[in-house]
Each structure stands twice: as C-alpha cells, then as structure tokens.
Amino acid sequence: MNFLLAQVCRLHHARVHQLLDALGLYRGQPQVLFRLWEREGQTHRDLAASMQVTPATITRMIQRMEKTGFVQRRPDPGDQRISRVYLTDAGRGVQAQVEAIWEQMEQEVFAGFTPDEQATLRSHLQRIRANLTQAVGS
C-alpha cells in the first residue's frame, strides 16, 4: 500500500511539473501565488505558516520566484526588518493559466470517479494526512 501511495505521489508530481514548466513555475510555487492572489503583502512567516513549511523554505521559493519575475519583496513600512511579498504583473498574469492547470489536474486525476468516490477519497486522504502529521510531530 505504501508503495502504491508513493507511486501516485511521484506521478502526480511529474504531471504537475510538466504542466507548470511551460509557465516557468515549479511545484509549490502555485501555492504561494494562490495565497498572494487572496492577500498580497504577506510576510515570509505568514506564508510559511499557511503552507506548513519552514521560513527558510519560503525564503528560497520567494527568491526563485523573484528571479523569474512573479513576485517582489518590499520592506514593511512600519518595520524595516520585515519584508512583505507582493505580486508583479507577471504574477498576476498567470492566475488564469495556473487555475486552468489545477482544473486540468482535477479532471485527469479524478477521471471516472463519482462525486461520492471523490468525497470518500478526500476523507481518507485527510485521515492519512492527520496520521502523518501526528507521526512527524507537526
């Protein structure tokens, strides 16, 4: 069972990479974009907490996204020690394409599943996530 889950994760990762590569995005970066589309000007710490990753991971992601022109960092006007992350025109411009990719992934992944089967799978995956979260202590 573990091997099957690992295969599914690996295939999902590969397919997402195929689709995002055309936009110049890497896995994980769309999550940053989704959060910034909802609310720009978040700190690294805010983004890290909402994505359940370390601040160092977010910093590397933001640096990479800055180099590709999707985001920019600006100092917080009230506290120069804090930087906030904002979308660039390019970051705003890929929203429809990223949302279309996510929709395409949903269709490909769940092809042939009934709504009830999808709901059951979602419930099972949430339980697996909770079990693993507890096991790693996060």
Short mmCIF file of N, CA and C in Angstrom, two decimals:
data_model
loop_
_atom_site.label_atom_id
_atom_site.label_comp_id
_atom_site.label_asym_id
_atom_site.label_seq_id
_atom_site.Cartn_x
_atom_site.Cartn_y
_atom_site.Cartn_z
N MET A 1 0.83 -1.20 0.00
CA MET A 1 0.00 0.00 0.00
C MET A 1 0.87 1.27 0.00
N ASN A 2 1.94 1.28 0.84
CA ASN A 2 2.83 2.43 0.87
C ASN A 2 3.48 2.68 -0.48
N PHE A 3 3.86 1.60 -1.16
CA PHE A 3 4.50 1.73 -2.46
C PHE A 3 3.53 2.36 -3.46
N LEU A 4 2.27 1.94 -3.43
CA LEU A 4 1.26 2.49 -4.33
C LEU A 4 1.06 3.98 -4.07
N LEU A 5 0.97 4.37 -2.81
CA LEU A 5 0.82 5.78 -2.47
C LEU A 5 2.03 6.58 -2.95
N ALA A 6 3.22 6.03 -2.78
CA ALA A 6 4.43 6.71 -3.24
C ALA A 6 4.43 6.86 -4.77
N GLN A 7 3.97 5.84 -5.47
CA GLN A 7 3.89 5.92 -6.93
C GLN A 7 2.91 7.01 -7.36
N VAL A 8 1.75 7.07 -6.71
CA VAL A 8 0.75 8.08 -7.03
C VAL A 8 1.32 9.47 -6.80
N CYS A 9 1.99 9.66 -5.68
CA CYS A 9 2.60 10.96 -5.38
C CYS A 9 3.65 11.33 -6.41
N ARG A 10 4.48 10.38 -6.79
CA ARG A 10 5.53 10.63 -7.77
C ARG A 10 4.93 10.98 -9.14
N LEU A 11 3.91 10.25 -9.56
CA LEU A 11 3.25 10.54 -10.84
C LEU A 11 2.54 11.89 -10.82
N HIS A 12 1.90 12.21 -9.71
CA HIS A 12 1.23 13.49 -9.58
C HIS A 12 2.26 14.62 -9.68
N HIS A 13 3.36 14.46 -8.99
CA HIS A 13 4.44 15.45 -9.04
C HIS A 13 4.95 15.63 -10.47
N ALA A 14 5.17 14.52 -11.17
CA ALA A 14 5.68 14.59 -12.54
C ALA A 14 4.70 15.30 -13.46
N ARG A 15 3.41 15.02 -13.32
CA ARG A 15 2.41 15.65 -14.18
C ARG A 15 2.29 17.14 -13.89
N VAL A 16 2.28 17.50 -12.62
CA VAL A 16 2.22 18.92 -12.25
C VAL A 16 3.44 19.64 -12.81
N HIS A 17 4.61 19.02 -12.70
CA HIS A 17 5.83 19.63 -13.22
C HIS A 17 5.73 19.85 -14.73
N GLN A 18 5.20 18.86 -15.46
CA GLN A 18 5.02 19.01 -16.92
C GLN A 18 4.17 20.23 -17.24
N LEU A 19 3.08 20.39 -16.54
CA LEU A 19 2.15 21.47 -16.84
C LEU A 19 2.67 22.84 -16.40
N LEU A 20 3.31 22.89 -15.23
CA LEU A 20 3.79 24.17 -14.71
C LEU A 20 5.06 24.64 -15.41
N ASP A 21 5.84 23.72 -15.91
CA ASP A 21 7.11 24.07 -16.55
C ASP A 21 6.90 25.05 -17.70
N ALA A 22 5.81 24.91 -18.42
CA ALA A 22 5.52 25.80 -19.55
C ALA A 22 5.32 27.25 -19.09
N LEU A 23 4.94 27.43 -17.82
CA LEU A 23 4.72 28.77 -17.27
C LEU A 23 5.96 29.31 -16.56
N GLY A 24 6.98 28.46 -16.41
CA GLY A 24 8.16 28.88 -15.67
C GLY A 24 7.99 28.76 -14.17
N LEU A 25 7.05 27.94 -13.74
CA LEU A 25 6.79 27.73 -12.32
C LEU A 25 7.24 26.34 -11.90
N TYR A 26 7.56 26.20 -10.63
CA TYR A 26 7.94 24.93 -10.05
C TYR A 26 6.90 24.52 -9.03
N ARG A 27 6.87 23.22 -8.73
CA ARG A 27 5.93 22.70 -7.76
C ARG A 27 6.07 23.47 -6.45
N GLY A 28 4.97 23.80 -5.83
CA GLY A 28 4.98 24.55 -4.59
C GLY A 28 4.77 26.04 -4.81
N GLN A 29 5.28 26.55 -5.92
CA GLN A 29 5.13 27.97 -6.19
C GLN A 29 3.69 28.39 -6.43
N PRO A 30 2.86 27.58 -7.08
CA PRO A 30 1.46 27.98 -7.22
C PRO A 30 0.77 28.20 -5.88
N GLN A 31 1.17 27.45 -4.85
CA GLN A 31 0.58 27.68 -3.52
C GLN A 31 0.87 29.09 -3.04
N VAL A 32 2.10 29.56 -3.28
CA VAL A 32 2.46 30.92 -2.90
C VAL A 32 1.60 31.90 -3.68
N LEU A 33 1.47 31.66 -4.97
CA LEU A 33 0.66 32.56 -5.80
C LEU A 33 -0.79 32.58 -5.34
N PHE A 34 -1.37 31.42 -5.06
CA PHE A 34 -2.76 31.37 -4.60
C PHE A 34 -2.94 32.22 -3.34
N ARG A 35 -2.00 32.11 -2.41
CA ARG A 35 -2.11 32.89 -1.18
C ARG A 35 -1.96 34.39 -1.43
N LEU A 36 -1.09 34.74 -2.36
CA LEU A 36 -0.91 36.16 -2.68
C LEU A 36 -2.07 36.69 -3.51
N TRP A 37 -2.68 35.86 -4.34
CA TRP A 37 -3.87 36.30 -5.07
C TRP A 37 -4.99 36.62 -4.09
N GLU A 38 -5.03 35.87 -3.00
CA GLU A 38 -6.03 36.14 -1.96
C GLU A 38 -5.69 37.38 -1.16
N ARG A 39 -4.38 37.56 -0.83
CA ARG A 39 -3.96 38.69 0.00
C ARG A 39 -2.48 38.95 -0.22
N GLU A 40 -2.19 40.03 -0.91
CA GLU A 40 -0.81 40.42 -1.14
C GLU A 40 -0.21 41.04 0.12
N GLY A 41 1.10 41.15 0.12
CA GLY A 41 1.78 41.83 1.21
C GLY A 41 2.01 40.98 2.43
N GLN A 42 1.93 39.67 2.29
CA GLN A 42 2.17 38.80 3.43
C GLN A 42 3.67 38.71 3.71
N THR A 43 4.00 38.43 4.95
CA THR A 43 5.39 38.22 5.32
C THR A 43 5.80 36.79 4.99
N HIS A 44 7.09 36.54 5.01
CA HIS A 44 7.59 35.17 4.80
C HIS A 44 7.01 34.25 5.86
N ARG A 45 6.97 34.75 7.09
CA ARG A 45 6.45 33.94 8.19
C ARG A 45 4.97 33.58 7.98
N ASP A 46 4.17 34.57 7.52
CA ASP A 46 2.76 34.31 7.24
C ASP A 46 2.61 33.22 6.17
N LEU A 47 3.38 33.36 5.10
CA LEU A 47 3.31 32.39 4.01
C LEU A 47 3.76 31.01 4.47
N ALA A 48 4.85 30.95 5.22
CA ALA A 48 5.36 29.67 5.71
C ALA A 48 4.32 28.98 6.59
N ALA A 49 3.71 29.74 7.48
CA ALA A 49 2.71 29.15 8.39
C ALA A 49 1.51 28.64 7.61
N SER A 50 1.03 29.40 6.65
CA SER A 50 -0.17 28.98 5.91
C SER A 50 0.11 27.78 5.01
N MET A 51 1.36 27.61 4.60
CA MET A 51 1.73 26.49 3.73
C MET A 51 2.33 25.32 4.51
N GLN A 52 2.50 25.50 5.80
CA GLN A 52 3.07 24.48 6.68
C GLN A 52 4.46 24.05 6.22
N VAL A 53 5.31 25.05 5.92
CA VAL A 53 6.71 24.81 5.59
C VAL A 53 7.56 25.73 6.45
N THR A 54 8.85 25.52 6.42
CA THR A 54 9.73 26.36 7.24
C THR A 54 9.92 27.72 6.58
N PRO A 55 10.21 28.75 7.37
CA PRO A 55 10.51 30.06 6.79
C PRO A 55 11.68 29.99 5.79
N ALA A 56 12.67 29.14 6.05
CA ALA A 56 13.80 29.01 5.12
C ALA A 56 13.33 28.48 3.76
N THR A 57 12.40 27.55 3.77
CA THR A 57 11.85 27.01 2.51
C THR A 57 11.15 28.12 1.74
N ILE A 58 10.34 28.90 2.43
CA ILE A 58 9.62 30.01 1.78
C ILE A 58 10.61 31.03 1.23
N THR A 59 11.64 31.33 1.99
CA THR A 59 12.63 32.31 1.54
C THR A 59 13.25 31.85 0.22
N ARG A 60 13.63 30.58 0.14
CA ARG A 60 14.20 30.06 -1.12
C ARG A 60 13.19 30.14 -2.26
N MET A 61 11.94 29.79 -1.98
CA MET A 61 10.90 29.85 -3.01
C MET A 61 10.70 31.29 -3.49
N ILE A 62 10.63 32.22 -2.56
CA ILE A 62 10.42 33.62 -2.91
C ILE A 62 11.60 34.15 -3.72
N GLN A 63 12.81 33.80 -3.31
CA GLN A 63 13.99 34.24 -4.07
C GLN A 63 13.93 33.72 -5.51
N ARG A 64 13.56 32.49 -5.67
CA ARG A 64 13.46 31.90 -7.01
C ARG A 64 12.36 32.58 -7.81
N MET A 65 11.22 32.85 -7.16
CA MET A 65 10.10 33.49 -7.84
C MET A 65 10.42 34.95 -8.18
N GLU A 66 11.26 35.59 -7.37
CA GLU A 66 11.71 36.95 -7.69
C GLU A 66 12.56 36.93 -8.97
N LYS A 67 13.46 35.95 -9.05
CA LYS A 67 14.35 35.85 -10.22
C LYS A 67 13.56 35.62 -11.51
N THR A 68 12.45 34.88 -11.40
CA THR A 68 11.63 34.61 -12.59
C THR A 68 10.57 35.69 -12.80
N GLY A 69 10.51 36.67 -11.89
CA GLY A 69 9.66 37.83 -12.10
C GLY A 69 8.21 37.71 -11.68
N PHE A 70 7.88 36.73 -10.82
CA PHE A 70 6.49 36.56 -10.40
C PHE A 70 6.13 37.35 -9.14
N VAL A 71 7.13 37.60 -8.30
CA VAL A 71 6.89 38.33 -7.05
C VAL A 71 8.02 39.32 -6.81
N GLN A 72 7.77 40.22 -5.87
CA GLN A 72 8.81 41.13 -5.40
C GLN A 72 8.66 41.29 -3.90
N ARG A 73 9.79 41.50 -3.25
CA ARG A 73 9.78 41.76 -1.81
C ARG A 73 9.99 43.25 -1.59
N ARG A 74 9.25 43.76 -0.61
CA ARG A 74 9.40 45.16 -0.21
C ARG A 74 9.45 45.22 1.30
N PRO A 75 10.23 46.17 1.83
CA PRO A 75 10.27 46.30 3.29
C PRO A 75 8.92 46.77 3.84
N ASP A 76 8.61 46.29 5.01
CA ASP A 76 7.40 46.72 5.70
C ASP A 76 7.58 48.19 6.08
N PRO A 77 6.59 49.05 5.77
CA PRO A 77 6.75 50.47 6.08
C PRO A 77 6.90 50.75 7.57
N GLY A 78 6.33 49.90 8.41
CA GLY A 78 6.40 50.13 9.85
C GLY A 78 7.57 49.46 10.54
N ASP A 79 8.18 48.48 9.89
CA ASP A 79 9.29 47.74 10.49
C ASP A 79 10.21 47.27 9.39
N GLN A 80 11.30 47.97 9.20
CA GLN A 80 12.23 47.71 8.10
C GLN A 80 12.90 46.33 8.20
N ARG A 81 12.79 45.66 9.34
CA ARG A 81 13.37 44.32 9.48
C ARG A 81 12.52 43.27 8.79
N ILE A 82 11.27 43.61 8.51
CA ILE A 82 10.33 42.66 7.92
C ILE A 82 10.16 42.98 6.44
N SER A 83 10.18 41.93 5.62
CA SER A 83 9.86 42.16 4.21
C SER A 83 8.53 41.50 3.90
N ARG A 84 7.80 42.13 3.00
CA ARG A 84 6.50 41.64 2.57
C ARG A 84 6.58 41.26 1.10
N VAL A 85 5.76 40.28 0.72
CA VAL A 85 5.81 39.74 -0.64
C VAL A 85 4.59 40.22 -1.43
N TYR A 86 4.88 40.74 -2.62
CA TYR A 86 3.83 41.26 -3.50
C TYR A 86 3.96 40.62 -4.87
N LEU A 87 2.84 40.53 -5.55
CA LEU A 87 2.82 40.03 -6.92
C LEU A 87 3.34 41.09 -7.88
N THR A 88 3.96 40.64 -8.94
CA THR A 88 4.29 41.52 -10.06
C THR A 88 3.18 41.37 -11.09
N ASP A 89 3.26 42.12 -12.17
CA ASP A 89 2.29 41.95 -13.25
C ASP A 89 2.32 40.52 -13.78
N ALA A 90 3.53 39.95 -13.87
CA ALA A 90 3.66 38.56 -14.34
C ALA A 90 2.97 37.60 -13.37
N GLY A 91 3.12 37.85 -12.06
CA GLY A 91 2.47 37.00 -11.06
C GLY A 91 0.96 37.08 -11.12
N ARG A 92 0.46 38.27 -11.41
CA ARG A 92 -1.00 38.41 -11.58
C ARG A 92 -1.44 37.80 -12.91
N GLY A 93 -0.58 37.92 -13.91
CA GLY A 93 -0.94 37.49 -15.26
C GLY A 93 -1.06 35.99 -15.46
N VAL A 94 -0.45 35.19 -14.57
CA VAL A 94 -0.53 33.74 -14.75
C VAL A 94 -1.69 33.11 -13.99
N GLN A 95 -2.47 33.92 -13.29
CA GLN A 95 -3.53 33.36 -12.45
C GLN A 95 -4.48 32.47 -13.24
N ALA A 96 -5.00 32.94 -14.33
CA ALA A 96 -5.97 32.14 -15.10
C ALA A 96 -5.33 30.85 -15.61
N GLN A 97 -4.07 30.93 -16.02
CA GLN A 97 -3.38 29.73 -16.53
C GLN A 97 -3.14 28.71 -15.42
N VAL A 98 -2.73 29.18 -14.24
CA VAL A 98 -2.50 28.27 -13.12
C VAL A 98 -3.82 27.63 -12.68
N GLU A 99 -4.86 28.43 -12.61
CA GLU A 99 -6.17 27.87 -12.23
C GLU A 99 -6.64 26.84 -13.26
N ALA A 100 -6.36 27.09 -14.53
CA ALA A 100 -6.72 26.13 -15.58
C ALA A 100 -5.92 24.83 -15.43
N ILE A 101 -4.67 24.94 -15.07
CA ILE A 101 -3.84 23.75 -14.84
C ILE A 101 -4.39 22.95 -13.66
N TRP A 102 -4.77 23.64 -12.60
CA TRP A 102 -5.32 22.94 -11.44
C TRP A 102 -6.62 22.22 -11.81
N GLU A 103 -7.43 22.87 -12.63
CA GLU A 103 -8.67 22.24 -13.09
C GLU A 103 -8.35 21.03 -13.97
N GLN A 104 -7.37 21.17 -14.84
CA GLN A 104 -6.97 20.05 -15.69
C GLN A 104 -6.48 18.88 -14.84
N MET A 105 -5.69 19.18 -13.81
CA MET A 105 -5.21 18.12 -12.92
C MET A 105 -6.38 17.43 -12.22
N GLU A 106 -7.34 18.20 -11.76
CA GLU A 106 -8.53 17.60 -11.11
C GLU A 106 -9.22 16.64 -12.07
N GLN A 107 -9.41 17.07 -13.31
CA GLN A 107 -10.08 16.24 -14.29
C GLN A 107 -9.29 14.97 -14.60
N GLU A 108 -7.98 15.12 -14.76
CA GLU A 108 -7.15 13.95 -15.08
C GLU A 108 -7.07 12.98 -13.90
N VAL A 109 -6.86 13.51 -12.71
CA VAL A 109 -6.69 12.66 -11.54
C VAL A 109 -7.98 11.92 -11.19
N PHE A 110 -9.11 12.60 -11.31
CA PHE A 110 -10.37 12.01 -10.86
C PHE A 110 -11.27 11.53 -11.99
N ALA A 111 -10.69 11.34 -13.17
CA ALA A 111 -11.47 10.82 -14.29
C ALA A 111 -12.07 9.46 -13.91
N GLY A 112 -13.37 9.31 -14.13
CA GLY A 112 -14.04 8.05 -13.83
C GLY A 112 -14.50 7.89 -12.39
N PHE A 113 -14.19 8.85 -11.52
CA PHE A 113 -14.64 8.81 -10.13
C PHE A 113 -15.99 9.50 -10.01
N THR A 114 -16.89 8.90 -9.27
CA THR A 114 -18.16 9.55 -8.98
C THR A 114 -17.92 10.60 -7.91
N PRO A 115 -18.85 11.54 -7.75
CA PRO A 115 -18.70 12.52 -6.65
C PRO A 115 -18.59 11.85 -5.28
N ASP A 116 -19.34 10.77 -5.06
CA ASP A 116 -19.26 10.06 -3.78
C ASP A 116 -17.88 9.44 -3.59
N GLU A 117 -17.32 8.86 -4.65
CA GLU A 117 -15.98 8.27 -4.55
C GLU A 117 -14.94 9.35 -4.27
N GLN A 118 -15.10 10.51 -4.90
CA GLN A 118 -14.18 11.61 -4.64
C GLN A 118 -14.27 12.06 -3.18
N ALA A 119 -15.48 12.15 -2.66
CA ALA A 119 -15.65 12.57 -1.27
C ALA A 119 -15.04 11.54 -0.32
N THR A 120 -15.21 10.26 -0.61
CA THR A 120 -14.62 9.21 0.22
C THR A 120 -13.10 9.28 0.17
N LEU A 121 -12.55 9.45 -1.02
CA LEU A 121 -11.10 9.55 -1.16
C LEU A 121 -10.57 10.77 -0.41
N ARG A 122 -11.26 11.90 -0.53
CA ARG A 122 -10.85 13.11 0.19
C ARG A 122 -10.80 12.84 1.69
N SER A 123 -11.82 12.19 2.20
CA SER A 123 -11.87 11.87 3.62
C SER A 123 -10.70 10.97 4.02
N HIS A 124 -10.42 9.97 3.20
CA HIS A 124 -9.32 9.05 3.51
C HIS A 124 -7.97 9.77 3.46
N LEU A 125 -7.78 10.63 2.48
CA LEU A 125 -6.53 11.37 2.37
C LEU A 125 -6.35 12.32 3.55
N GLN A 126 -7.45 12.93 4.00
CA GLN A 126 -7.37 13.81 5.17
C GLN A 126 -6.97 13.02 6.41
N ARG A 127 -7.48 11.81 6.54
CA ARG A 127 -7.10 10.97 7.67
C ARG A 127 -5.63 10.57 7.58
N ILE A 128 -5.18 10.22 6.38
CA ILE A 128 -3.76 9.87 6.19
C ILE A 128 -2.89 11.06 6.54
N ARG A 129 -3.27 12.25 6.06
CA ARG A 129 -2.51 13.46 6.37
C ARG A 129 -2.46 13.69 7.88
N ALA A 130 -3.59 13.53 8.56
CA ALA A 130 -3.62 13.72 10.01
C ALA A 130 -2.73 12.70 10.71
N ASN A 131 -2.77 11.46 10.27
CA ASN A 131 -1.92 10.43 10.87
C ASN A 131 -0.44 10.76 10.69
N LEU A 132 -0.07 11.18 9.48
CA LEU A 132 1.33 11.50 9.21
C LEU A 132 1.76 12.78 9.94
N THR A 133 0.86 13.75 10.03
CA THR A 133 1.16 14.98 10.75
C THR A 133 1.45 14.66 12.21
N GLN A 134 0.63 13.81 12.80
CA GLN A 134 0.85 13.41 14.19
C GLN A 134 2.16 12.63 14.33
N ALA A 135 2.46 11.77 13.38
CA ALA A 135 3.67 10.95 13.47
C ALA A 135 4.95 11.79 13.38
N VAL A 136 4.93 12.84 12.56
CA VAL A 136 6.13 13.69 12.44
C VAL A 136 6.16 14.80 13.47
N GLY A 137 5.05 14.97 14.19
CA GLY A 137 5.02 15.97 15.25
C GLY A 137 4.81 17.39 14.79
N SER A 138 4.14 17.60 13.67
CA SER A 138 3.90 18.96 13.18
C SER A 138 2.56 19.47 13.65
#
